[in-house]
Coordinates of C-alpha atoms and ligand atoms in Angstrom, one line a residue:
M11 CA -14.8 -192.5 -6.6
N12 CA -17.4 -192.2 -9.1
E13 CA -18.3 -188.5 -9.2
R14 CA -22.1 -189.3 -10.8
L15 CA -24.6 -187.8 -8.8
E16 CA -26.2 -191.2 -9.1
D17 CA -23.9 -193.4 -8.0
I18 CA -22.9 -191.4 -5.2
A19 CA -26.5 -191.8 -4.2
A20 CA -26.6 -195.4 -5.2
A21 CA -23.4 -196.2 -2.7
M22 CA -24.9 -194.3 0.2
V23 CA -28.0 -196.2 0.2
M24 CA -26.6 -200.0 -0.7
A25 CA -28.0 -202.8 0.7
G26 CA -27.2 -203.7 4.3
K27 CA -25.3 -200.4 5.1
G28 CA -26.5 -196.9 6.3
I29 CA -25.4 -193.2 7.3
L30 CA -23.9 -192.5 10.6
A31 CA -25.1 -188.6 11.4
A32 CA -22.0 -187.4 13.4
D33 CA -23.0 -183.6 12.3
E34 CA -24.1 -182.4 15.7
S35 CA -23.5 -178.9 15.5
S36 CA -21.7 -177.1 18.2
G37 CA -24.5 -176.5 20.9
T38 CA -26.0 -180.2 20.2
I39 CA -22.6 -181.8 20.7
K40 CA -22.2 -180.0 24.1
K41 CA -25.6 -181.2 25.2
R42 CA -24.2 -184.9 24.2
F43 CA -21.2 -184.1 26.1
D44 CA -23.1 -182.3 29.3
S45 CA -25.3 -185.6 29.3
I46 CA -21.9 -187.9 30.2
N47 CA -20.2 -184.8 32.2
V48 CA -17.3 -184.7 29.5
E49 CA -16.4 -180.6 28.4
S50 CA -17.2 -179.7 24.7
T51 CA -14.0 -178.4 23.5
E52 CA -12.3 -179.0 20.0
D53 CA -10.0 -181.4 21.2
S54 CA -12.4 -183.9 22.9
R55 CA -14.9 -183.7 19.8
R56 CA -12.3 -184.9 17.5
D57 CA -11.2 -187.5 20.2
Y58 CA -14.5 -188.8 20.2
R59 CA -15.5 -188.3 16.4
E60 CA -12.1 -190.1 15.8
M61 CA -12.6 -193.3 17.9
L62 CA -16.0 -193.4 16.1
F63 CA -14.2 -193.1 12.3
R64 CA -11.6 -195.4 13.5
S65 CA -14.0 -198.6 13.9
T66 CA -13.1 -200.3 11.7
E67 CA -15.5 -203.0 11.8
A68 CA -18.5 -200.7 11.7
M69 CA -17.4 -198.2 9.3
S70 CA -16.2 -201.1 6.5
N71 CA -19.1 -203.2 6.8
C72 CA -22.3 -201.4 7.8
I73 CA -21.7 -197.7 7.4
S74 CA -21.8 -196.2 4.0
G75 CA -21.6 -192.6 4.6
V76 CA -21.1 -189.9 7.1
I77 CA -22.6 -186.5 7.6
L78 CA -20.5 -184.1 9.4
F79 CA -20.4 -180.8 10.8
D80 CA -17.8 -178.0 9.1
E81 CA -15.3 -178.1 11.9
T82 CA -14.9 -182.2 11.6
L83 CA -14.7 -181.7 7.9
R84 CA -11.9 -179.8 8.3
Q85 CA -10.1 -181.4 11.7
K86 CA -7.2 -184.1 11.7
A87 CA -7.0 -187.4 13.8
A88 CA -3.8 -187.3 17.2
D89 CA -1.7 -188.5 14.2
G90 CA -2.4 -186.1 11.4
T91 CA -4.5 -188.0 9.1
P92 CA -7.5 -185.8 8.0
L93 CA -10.6 -187.2 9.4
V94 CA -12.1 -187.4 6.1
D95 CA -8.9 -189.3 5.2
I96 CA -10.2 -192.2 8.0
I97 CA -13.5 -192.4 6.9
R98 CA -12.9 -192.8 3.1
A99 CA -10.3 -195.4 3.8
S100 CA -12.9 -197.6 5.0
G101 CA -15.1 -197.2 2.1
A102 CA -17.7 -194.9 3.4
V103 CA -18.2 -191.3 1.5
P104 CA -17.9 -188.0 3.5
G105 CA -20.9 -185.5 3.5
I106 CA -21.4 -182.3 5.0
K107 CA -24.6 -180.5 6.7
V108 CA -24.5 -177.1 5.4
D109 CA -28.2 -175.9 7.0
G110 CA -27.4 -172.9 9.2
G111 CA -30.4 -174.3 11.5
A112 CA -34.5 -173.9 12.4
K113 CA -34.8 -169.9 13.0
P114 CA -38.3 -169.0 14.1
L115 CA -40.7 -168.1 11.0
A116 CA -41.6 -164.5 11.0
A117 CA -45.5 -164.1 11.6
H118 CA -45.7 -168.0 12.0
P119 CA -45.4 -168.1 16.2
G120 CA -44.0 -171.6 17.1
E121 CA -43.0 -172.7 13.9
T122 CA -39.4 -172.1 12.3
V123 CA -37.6 -172.3 8.9
T124 CA -34.4 -173.5 8.3
E125 CA -32.0 -170.8 7.1
G126 CA -28.5 -170.9 5.3
L127 CA -29.1 -170.5 1.3
D128 CA -27.0 -167.3 1.2
G129 CA -23.6 -167.9 0.1
L130 CA -24.4 -171.8 -0.1
R131 CA -23.5 -171.7 -4.0
E132 CA -19.6 -170.7 -2.8
R133 CA -19.8 -173.3 0.8
L134 CA -20.7 -176.2 -1.7
S135 CA -17.5 -175.5 -3.8
E136 CA -15.3 -175.7 -0.9
Y137 CA -17.1 -178.4 0.6
H138 CA -16.4 -180.3 -2.5
G139 CA -12.8 -179.0 -2.7
L140 CA -12.7 -180.8 0.8
G141 CA -13.8 -183.8 -0.3
A142 CA -17.7 -184.1 0.9
R143 CA -19.9 -185.6 -1.9
F144 CA -22.7 -185.2 -0.5
A145 CA -25.1 -182.9 1.4
K146 CA -27.6 -182.4 4.4
W147 CA -30.6 -180.1 5.0
R148 CA -32.4 -179.9 8.1
G149 CA -36.2 -178.8 8.1
V150 CA -38.1 -179.1 11.2
I151 CA -41.8 -179.4 11.6
A152 CA -43.7 -179.7 14.7
I153 CA -47.5 -180.7 15.3
S154 CA -48.9 -179.0 17.9
G155 CA -52.2 -177.9 18.1
D156 CA -53.2 -176.3 14.8
L157 CA -49.5 -176.5 13.3
P158 CA -47.9 -177.1 11.0
T159 CA -49.4 -174.3 9.0
G160 CA -49.1 -173.8 5.1
G161 CA -46.8 -171.1 4.9
G162 CA -44.8 -173.0 7.5
V163 CA -44.9 -176.4 5.5
R164 CA -44.5 -174.3 2.0
A165 CA -41.3 -172.4 3.6
N166 CA -39.3 -175.3 4.4
A167 CA -40.0 -177.2 1.5
H168 CA -38.9 -174.4 -0.9
A169 CA -35.5 -174.3 1.3
L170 CA -35.1 -177.7 0.7
A171 CA -35.4 -177.8 -2.9
R172 CA -33.5 -174.8 -3.3
Y173 CA -30.7 -176.1 -1.3
A174 CA -30.7 -179.5 -3.2
A175 CA -30.4 -178.0 -6.6
L176 CA -27.5 -175.9 -5.4
C177 CA -26.3 -179.1 -4.4
Q178 CA -26.5 -181.0 -7.6
E179 CA -24.8 -177.9 -9.4
A180 CA -21.8 -178.5 -7.3
G181 CA -21.8 -182.2 -8.0
I182 CA -22.7 -183.1 -4.2
V183 CA -25.8 -185.4 -3.6
P184 CA -28.4 -184.0 -1.4
I185 CA -29.9 -185.4 1.8
V186 CA -33.3 -184.0 1.9
E187 CA -34.6 -183.8 5.3
P188 CA -38.2 -182.8 6.4
E189 CA -37.9 -183.9 10.0
I190 CA -41.7 -183.8 11.8
V191 CA -40.6 -184.0 15.1
M192 CA -41.6 -186.7 17.5
D193 CA -40.4 -185.6 20.9
G194 CA -41.5 -181.6 20.7
T195 CA -43.9 -180.1 22.7
P196 CA -46.7 -181.7 24.1
G197 CA -45.7 -184.5 22.1
D198 CA -49.0 -186.1 22.5
H199 CA -49.9 -186.3 18.7
S200 CA -51.5 -190.1 17.5
V201 CA -49.7 -191.8 14.8
D202 CA -52.5 -190.9 12.6
R203 CA -51.6 -187.1 12.7
C204 CA -48.3 -188.2 12.5
Y205 CA -48.7 -189.7 8.9
E206 CA -51.4 -186.9 7.8
V207 CA -48.6 -184.4 8.7
T208 CA -46.2 -186.4 7.1
E209 CA -48.1 -186.9 3.9
W210 CA -48.7 -183.5 3.4
V211 CA -44.9 -182.9 4.0
L212 CA -43.5 -184.8 1.9
R213 CA -45.9 -183.8 -1.1
T214 CA -45.0 -180.1 -0.9
V215 CA -41.4 -181.4 -0.6
F216 CA -41.8 -183.5 -3.9
A217 CA -43.5 -180.8 -5.9
E218 CA -40.9 -178.3 -4.9
L219 CA -38.1 -180.2 -6.2
F220 CA -39.8 -181.0 -9.2
D221 CA -40.2 -177.2 -9.5
A222 CA -36.4 -176.5 -8.8
R223 CA -35.4 -179.1 -11.8
V224 CA -34.2 -181.1 -8.6
N225 CA -32.7 -184.8 -10.2
L226 CA -34.4 -187.5 -8.2
E227 CA -32.1 -190.2 -9.2
G228 CA -29.2 -188.3 -7.1
T229 CA -31.2 -187.2 -4.2
V230 CA -32.0 -189.3 -0.8
L231 CA -35.0 -188.4 1.1
K232 CA -34.3 -188.8 4.9
P233 CA -37.7 -188.4 6.8
N234 CA -39.3 -189.3 10.3
M235 CA -41.1 -192.5 10.7
V236 CA -44.7 -192.4 10.7
I237 CA -45.1 -192.6 14.4
D238 CA -47.0 -191.1 17.2
G239 CA -45.3 -188.3 19.5
K240 CA -43.1 -189.0 22.6
N241 CA -45.9 -188.8 25.5
A242 CA -48.0 -190.7 23.3
R243 CA -46.5 -193.6 22.4
K244 CA -48.8 -196.6 22.0
A245 CA -48.6 -197.7 18.4
S246 CA -47.0 -201.3 17.8
V247 CA -43.6 -202.2 15.5
E248 CA -46.1 -203.4 13.0
E249 CA -48.6 -200.5 12.6
I250 CA -45.4 -198.2 12.6
A251 CA -43.8 -200.2 10.0
E252 CA -47.5 -200.2 8.0
K253 CA -48.0 -196.4 8.1
T254 CA -44.5 -195.1 7.2
V255 CA -44.8 -198.0 4.1
R256 CA -48.3 -196.7 2.9
C257 CA -47.0 -193.3 3.4
L258 CA -44.2 -193.2 1.6
K259 CA -45.5 -194.8 -1.3
A260 CA -47.9 -192.3 -1.6
T261 CA -45.7 -189.8 -1.6
V262 CA -41.9 -190.8 -2.8
P263 CA -41.5 -191.0 -6.3
A264 CA -39.7 -194.6 -7.1
S265 CA -37.1 -192.5 -8.8
I266 CA -35.0 -191.9 -5.9
P267 CA -32.9 -194.6 -5.0
G268 CA -32.9 -194.3 -1.5
I269 CA -34.3 -193.3 1.7
A270 CA -32.4 -193.2 5.2
F271 CA -34.6 -192.4 8.2
L272 CA -34.0 -190.4 10.9
S273 CA -34.2 -192.1 14.6
G274 CA -36.0 -188.7 15.7
G275 CA -35.7 -189.6 19.8
Q276 CA -36.8 -192.7 19.5
S277 CA -34.9 -195.5 21.7
D278 CA -31.8 -197.6 19.9
E279 CA -33.8 -200.9 19.5
E280 CA -36.9 -199.6 18.6
A281 CA -35.4 -197.1 15.7
T282 CA -33.6 -200.8 15.0
A283 CA -36.9 -202.9 15.1
H284 CA -39.1 -200.4 12.7
L285 CA -36.5 -200.4 10.1
S286 CA -36.2 -204.4 10.1
A287 CA -40.3 -204.8 10.1
M288 CA -40.3 -202.3 6.9
N289 CA -37.3 -204.1 4.8
A290 CA -38.7 -207.7 6.0
G291 CA -42.7 -206.9 5.4
Y292 CA -43.1 -204.7 2.2
D293 CA -42.1 -204.8 -1.5
L294 CA -40.3 -201.5 -1.6
P295 CA -39.1 -199.7 -4.7
W296 CA -36.7 -197.7 -3.0
Q297 CA -33.5 -199.3 -0.9
L298 CA -34.7 -198.3 3.0
T299 CA -32.3 -197.6 5.5
F300 CA -31.1 -195.5 8.6
S301 CA -29.2 -192.0 8.9
Y302 CA -29.5 -192.4 12.3
G303 CA -28.0 -189.6 15.2
R304 CA -28.8 -190.7 18.5
A305 CA -29.9 -194.1 17.9
L306 CA -26.4 -195.2 16.6
Q307 CA -24.3 -193.4 19.1
A308 CA -26.4 -193.1 22.4
A309 CA -24.7 -196.2 23.9
C310 CA -21.1 -195.7 22.3
L311 CA -21.3 -192.0 24.0
K312 CA -22.0 -193.3 27.2
A313 CA -19.6 -196.4 27.1
W314 CA -17.0 -194.0 26.5
S315 CA -17.5 -191.5 28.9
G316 CA -14.7 -189.0 27.7
K317 CA -11.8 -191.2 29.1
S318 CA -9.3 -192.7 26.5
E319 CA -9.2 -195.8 28.2
N320 CA -12.8 -196.5 27.1
A321 CA -12.5 -196.1 23.3
A322 CA -12.3 -199.6 22.8
A323 CA -15.5 -200.1 24.7
G324 CA -17.2 -196.9 23.3
Q325 CA -16.2 -198.5 19.4
R326 CA -17.7 -202.0 20.5
A327 CA -20.5 -200.2 21.6
F328 CA -21.1 -198.7 18.5
T329 CA -20.4 -201.4 16.5
H330 CA -22.7 -203.7 18.1
R331 CA -25.2 -200.7 17.0
A332 CA -24.0 -200.3 13.5
R333 CA -24.2 -204.4 13.0
M334 CA -27.8 -204.0 14.2
N335 CA -29.4 -201.5 12.3
G336 CA -27.1 -202.9 8.8
L337 CA -29.0 -205.9 9.8
A338 CA -32.1 -204.3 9.9
A339 CA -31.6 -202.6 6.5
T340 CA -32.2 -205.7 5.0
G341 CA -34.8 -207.3 7.0
N342 CA -32.6 -209.5 8.9
W343 CA -32.6 -207.9 12.6
N344 CA -34.6 -209.7 15.4
S345 CA -34.6 -209.1 19.3
D346 CA -32.5 -212.1 20.1
M347 CA -29.4 -210.6 18.4
E348 CA -29.4 -207.7 20.7
K349 CA -28.2 -210.2 23.3
T350 CA -26.0 -212.8 21.3
A351 CA -24.5 -210.2 19.3
Ligands
5MM613 C1 -26.8 -185.6 14.7 O1 -28.0 -184.7 15.0 C2 -28.0 -183.8 13.7 C3 -27.7 -182.7 13.7 O2 -28.7 -182.1 14.5 P1 -28.2 -180.2 15.2 O3 -28.0 -179.5 13.7 O4 -29.6 -180.0 16.0 O5 -27.4 -180.2 15.7 C4 -29.5 -184.4 13.3 O6 -30.0 -182.9 11.9 C5 -29.4 -185.5 13.0 O7 -28.7 -185.6 11.6 C6 -31.1 -185.9 12.4 O8 -32.2 -185.4 13.3 C7 -30.9 -187.2 13.1 O9 -30.6 -187.5 14.0 P2 -31.3 -188.3 14.8 O10 -30.7 -188.5 16.3 O11 -32.6 -187.7 15.0 O12 -31.1 -189.7 14.2

């Protein structure tokens, strides 16, 4: 594997492939397993993720990188093969979530700042030794009433920049993920309010990255799409695509090699349709792809339902979504493919 940051980043956003976000922390994976009545244990988490990573067709053809949680990076498959080796053998790059989660921001009711900078240099060095070549840190920005505030936006952007600089020092590509949440409370904001906040947050993030001396050619951005809140969904696919591209062009330097969206609570097909519309309809200075968690895994999780005899069905469901999103990453998806694929 080539070790230049720029080459790793380029491999992560190569045309027609995208990133599988399988970095659910213990609390989040428990929630996902609760929804299918499966107990979350070290073994059940391993079995589920092993099933994903052994989906050869999806992994080899559509997945460029996989974001892992600390436990998974250290886990072995049932036959003793490290899960990281299975990911590498498929040609995908293993990555690691290094943030410690969003915690209440002092003196800013309703806002959070993501923690995890203390000791990060040492953890990154260990993760590099374990095979991770990129990392992820997610800042969470909620829209409600008068929120976000300048203090909340700056605190999250600053933490993202300090994280990104530490990653690059360790030879690890940072995925910078400032998420303006669509499924928070009350979730009734308009697409234009999302545009306004996304533009503000991205401008602040790139100013902080500049001050922190982060090499943008060795960085991947993972933003939300410009989309209305979950309780106000009215905007069309075309409007979301147009506003997202306009907002990104206004804020994201062309030196960023690629942008890999989060799905944020969109349905599987919406997340695919929006990505495809952007790639099909616009000239873009960066690769535009996916780094989906829920929108890649929801159908697979349901098909698997914790039963080993359903592993093949789970893999089929994952492969289908990965293929649809791979097509969307080059603007070649259409809804008929959902039926025939
Ligand atoms: C897979 O979920 C990731 C980890 O979440 P927690 O730290 O809350 O457990 C999450 O950061 C994810 O990578 C992004 O939000 C994208 O996932 P979605 O589901 O929004 O595509």
